[in-house]
Coordinates of C-alpha atoms in Angstrom, one line a residue:
M1 CA 63.6 154.0 78.0
V2 CA 64.9 154.0 81.2
E3 CA 65.7 150.8 80.6
L4 CA 67.1 150.1 76.7
R5 CA 69.9 153.0 78.7
S6 CA 70.2 150.8 81.3
E7 CA 71.2 147.7 78.9
E8 CA 73.6 150.6 77.5
E9 CA 75.2 151.4 79.7
Q10 CA 75.4 148.0 81.0
L11 CA 77.1 147.0 77.3
D12 CA 79.4 149.9 77.7
A13 CA 80.6 148.8 80.2
I14 CA 81.3 145.3 79.6
K15 CA 83.2 145.9 76.7
R16 CA 85.3 148.4 78.3
W17 CA 85.8 145.9 81.1
W18 CA 86.9 143.4 78.6
K19 CA 88.8 145.4 76.3
E20 CA 90.8 146.2 79.9
N21 CA 90.5 142.8 81.3
G22 CA 89.7 140.6 77.5
M23 CA 94.1 139.7 76.9
S24 CA 95.0 138.8 80.4
L25 CA 91.5 136.1 80.2
I26 CA 93.0 134.9 77.5
A27 CA 96.9 134.6 78.8
G28 CA 95.1 132.8 81.9
A29 CA 93.4 130.2 79.8
V30 CA 96.4 129.6 76.7
L31 CA 98.1 129.4 80.5
A32 CA 95.5 126.2 82.1
A33 CA 95.8 124.9 78.4
A34 CA 98.6 124.8 78.4
G35 CA 99.4 123.9 82.7
V36 CA 97.6 120.2 81.2
F37 CA 99.0 119.7 78.3
G38 CA 102.4 119.8 80.5
W39 CA 100.9 117.5 82.8
N40 CA 99.3 115.2 80.0
A41 CA 103.2 115.3 78.9
W42 CA 104.9 114.6 82.2
Q43 CA 102.9 111.1 82.9
N44 CA 102.7 110.0 80.0
Y45 CA 106.8 110.6 80.1
Q46 CA 106.6 108.8 83.2
Q47 CA 104.9 105.6 82.3
G48 CA 107.1 105.5 79.5
Q49 CA 110.1 105.7 81.6
A50 CA 108.6 103.4 83.8
E51 CA 108.0 100.5 81.3
A52 CA 111.4 101.3 79.6
A53 CA 112.7 100.5 83.6
S54 CA 110.5 97.3 83.8
M55 CA 111.1 96.0 80.8
R56 CA 115.1 96.6 81.4
Y57 CA 115.1 95.2 84.9
Q58 CA 113.1 92.2 83.7
Q59 CA 115.9 91.3 81.0
L60 CA 118.0 91.6 83.5
V61 CA 116.6 88.8 86.4
N62 CA 116.3 87.0 82.1
M63 CA 120.1 87.5 82.9
T64 CA 121.1 85.9 85.4
A65 CA 118.4 83.0 86.2
G66 CA 119.2 79.8 86.1
N67 CA 123.3 78.1 86.1
E68 CA 125.9 80.8 87.9
L69 CA 127.0 83.0 85.8
D70 CA 131.1 83.1 84.3
E71 CA 133.4 86.9 85.3
E72 CA 132.4 87.4 81.0
Q73 CA 128.2 87.1 82.4
L74 CA 128.7 88.3 85.9
A75 CA 130.1 92.2 84.4
S76 CA 127.4 92.1 81.5
A77 CA 124.8 92.1 84.0
R78 CA 126.0 94.2 86.8
E79 CA 127.3 96.9 83.4
M80 CA 123.3 96.7 82.6
V81 CA 123.2 97.8 86.9
S82 CA 124.6 100.3 86.2
E83 CA 122.7 101.9 82.9
L84 CA 119.4 101.0 84.5
T85 CA 120.1 103.3 87.9
D86 CA 121.7 106.1 85.7
E87 CA 118.9 106.5 83.8
H88 CA 115.9 105.1 85.6
G89 CA 117.6 105.7 89.4
D90 CA 113.8 107.4 90.8
T91 CA 112.7 104.2 89.8
L92 CA 111.6 100.8 91.3
Y93 CA 112.8 98.9 88.9
A94 CA 116.2 100.1 89.0
E95 CA 116.1 99.7 93.6
L96 CA 115.7 96.2 92.9
A97 CA 118.8 96.0 90.5
L98 CA 120.9 96.5 94.0
L99 CA 119.8 94.4 95.1
L100 CA 120.2 92.0 92.3
D101 CA 123.8 93.5 92.2
A102 CA 124.9 93.0 95.6
R103 CA 123.9 89.5 94.5
L104 CA 126.1 89.4 91.8
A105 CA 129.0 90.9 93.1
V106 CA 128.7 89.0 96.3
Q107 CA 129.3 85.7 93.7
Q108 CA 132.2 87.8 92.1
G109 CA 133.6 87.3 96.3
N110 CA 133.8 91.5 95.7
L111 CA 131.7 91.6 99.0
E112 CA 132.5 95.6 99.4
G113 CA 130.9 95.9 96.5
A114 CA 127.8 93.5 97.3
R115 CA 128.1 96.2 100.9
T116 CA 127.9 99.5 98.0
A117 CA 125.1 97.9 96.3
L118 CA 123.3 97.4 99.5
E119 CA 123.8 101.3 101.2
S120 CA 122.1 102.7 98.1
A121 CA 119.0 100.1 97.9
A122 CA 118.9 101.3 101.8
D123 CA 118.4 104.9 101.0
S124 CA 115.4 103.3 99.3
S125 CA 112.2 106.2 101.0
R126 CA 110.3 102.4 99.9
R127 CA 111.0 100.5 103.4
Y128 CA 110.1 97.0 101.8
V129 CA 113.4 97.4 99.3
Q130 CA 115.2 99.8 102.9
S131 CA 114.0 96.3 105.4
L132 CA 115.5 94.5 102.1
A133 CA 118.9 96.3 101.8
W134 CA 119.7 95.7 105.9
L135 CA 118.9 92.6 106.3
R136 CA 121.1 91.7 103.7
L137 CA 123.7 94.3 104.4
A138 CA 124.1 92.3 107.4
R139 CA 124.6 88.9 106.0
V140 CA 127.6 90.6 104.8
E141 CA 128.8 91.6 107.3
L142 CA 128.6 88.1 108.7
A143 CA 130.3 86.5 105.4
D144 CA 132.6 89.9 106.1
G145 CA 133.3 88.6 109.6
N146 CA 131.5 90.9 111.7
P147 CA 129.1 90.0 113.8
T148 CA 128.1 92.8 115.5
Q149 CA 128.1 95.0 113.1
A150 CA 125.0 92.6 111.6
H151 CA 123.6 93.2 115.2
A152 CA 123.1 96.4 114.5
L153 CA 121.5 96.1 111.7
L154 CA 118.9 93.8 112.6
D155 CA 118.5 96.7 114.9
E156 CA 117.2 98.6 112.1
P157 CA 112.9 98.9 111.5
I158 CA 112.7 96.2 109.2
T159 CA 109.8 95.7 108.3
D160 CA 107.0 93.3 110.7
A161 CA 106.2 91.6 106.7
L162 CA 110.5 90.2 107.0
A163 CA 110.4 89.0 111.1
A164 CA 111.7 85.7 110.5
Q165 CA 113.8 86.4 108.2
R166 CA 115.0 89.2 110.3
A167 CA 115.1 86.2 113.3
N168 CA 117.2 84.1 111.1
V169 CA 119.6 86.4 110.8
R170 CA 119.8 88.3 114.4
G171 CA 120.6 83.7 115.2
D172 CA 123.3 83.3 111.8
A173 CA 125.3 86.1 113.7
F174 CA 124.8 85.1 117.6
A175 CA 125.5 81.5 115.8
A176 CA 129.6 83.2 115.0
Q177 CA 130.0 84.7 118.0
G178 CA 129.6 81.8 119.9
N179 CA 126.6 82.4 122.4
T180 CA 124.5 79.1 121.1
D181 CA 121.6 79.3 123.7
A182 CA 120.7 83.0 121.9
A183 CA 120.9 81.1 118.5
R184 CA 118.1 78.6 119.2
D185 CA 116.4 81.1 120.5
A186 CA 116.4 84.0 117.7
W187 CA 115.7 80.5 115.4
E188 CA 112.7 78.6 117.0
T189 CA 111.3 82.8 116.8
A190 CA 112.5 82.4 113.4
L191 CA 110.5 79.4 112.2
E192 CA 107.4 80.5 114.8
V193 CA 107.1 83.7 112.4
S194 CA 107.3 82.3 109.7
Q195 CA 104.3 79.2 110.5
T196 CA 102.4 82.5 111.5
Q197 CA 103.0 84.5 108.9
D198 CA 102.6 81.7 106.6
Q199 CA 106.3 82.7 105.2
P200 CA 107.8 78.7 104.7
L201 CA 112.0 79.4 105.7
Y202 CA 114.0 77.1 104.6
G203 CA 117.6 75.9 106.8
V204 CA 116.5 76.9 110.1
Q205 CA 115.0 73.9 111.5
F206 CA 118.5 72.1 110.0
K207 CA 120.8 75.0 112.3
L208 CA 118.9 73.8 114.8
D209 CA 119.0 70.5 114.3
D210 CA 123.2 70.6 114.1
L211 CA 122.9 72.8 117.1
G212 CA 120.7 69.3 118.7
A213 CA 124.1 67.0 116.9
E214 CA 127.3 69.3 118.5
E215 CA 125.1 69.3 121.6
A216 CA 124.4 65.7 121.7
T217 CA 129.0 65.0 121.1
Q218 CA 129.9 67.2 124.1

């Protein structure tokens, strides 16, 4: 009898506990299930956004590949960049589109537009994209006659993967300042690094050859 009573008391205690706590358990389970569903839905949404951004970026690349674009085509391409960055601004594809937009702006002779696009890309949390933006901003500053500002941009923490390209642009900046010795050193460094990293860097040897030719005529 003692054992039976003990079991009855335990059953009564369980019933009382369930009456007091059962609804909160059910609510917790529902919330947990909703959380899992919400997380999965968010993941699916993010994947869909990335795929949409990828498709739009590929369209942009296809549109701008090949021959130089006329003004109407350039305007259409840059409008597509705006749509991509507006709708998918937190994706890698939007940042790559900004880099491409800068090139399109340069083709239009719009250095300020190129500068704006690259400054936006330089805000990226992805170091490689950021580094590309700094390099291209340096080129824009050179094209705009600002070699000192180009040097400042090249002093940014550009990734080592782009060390050869940085040395190349550094040489261009020195050349623009009339410092041929420093330009030669920078271009030679660019060639050495490109060979070490097995990254062909075209045009640098021609610059060095031109320096030699200029010295020979002096």
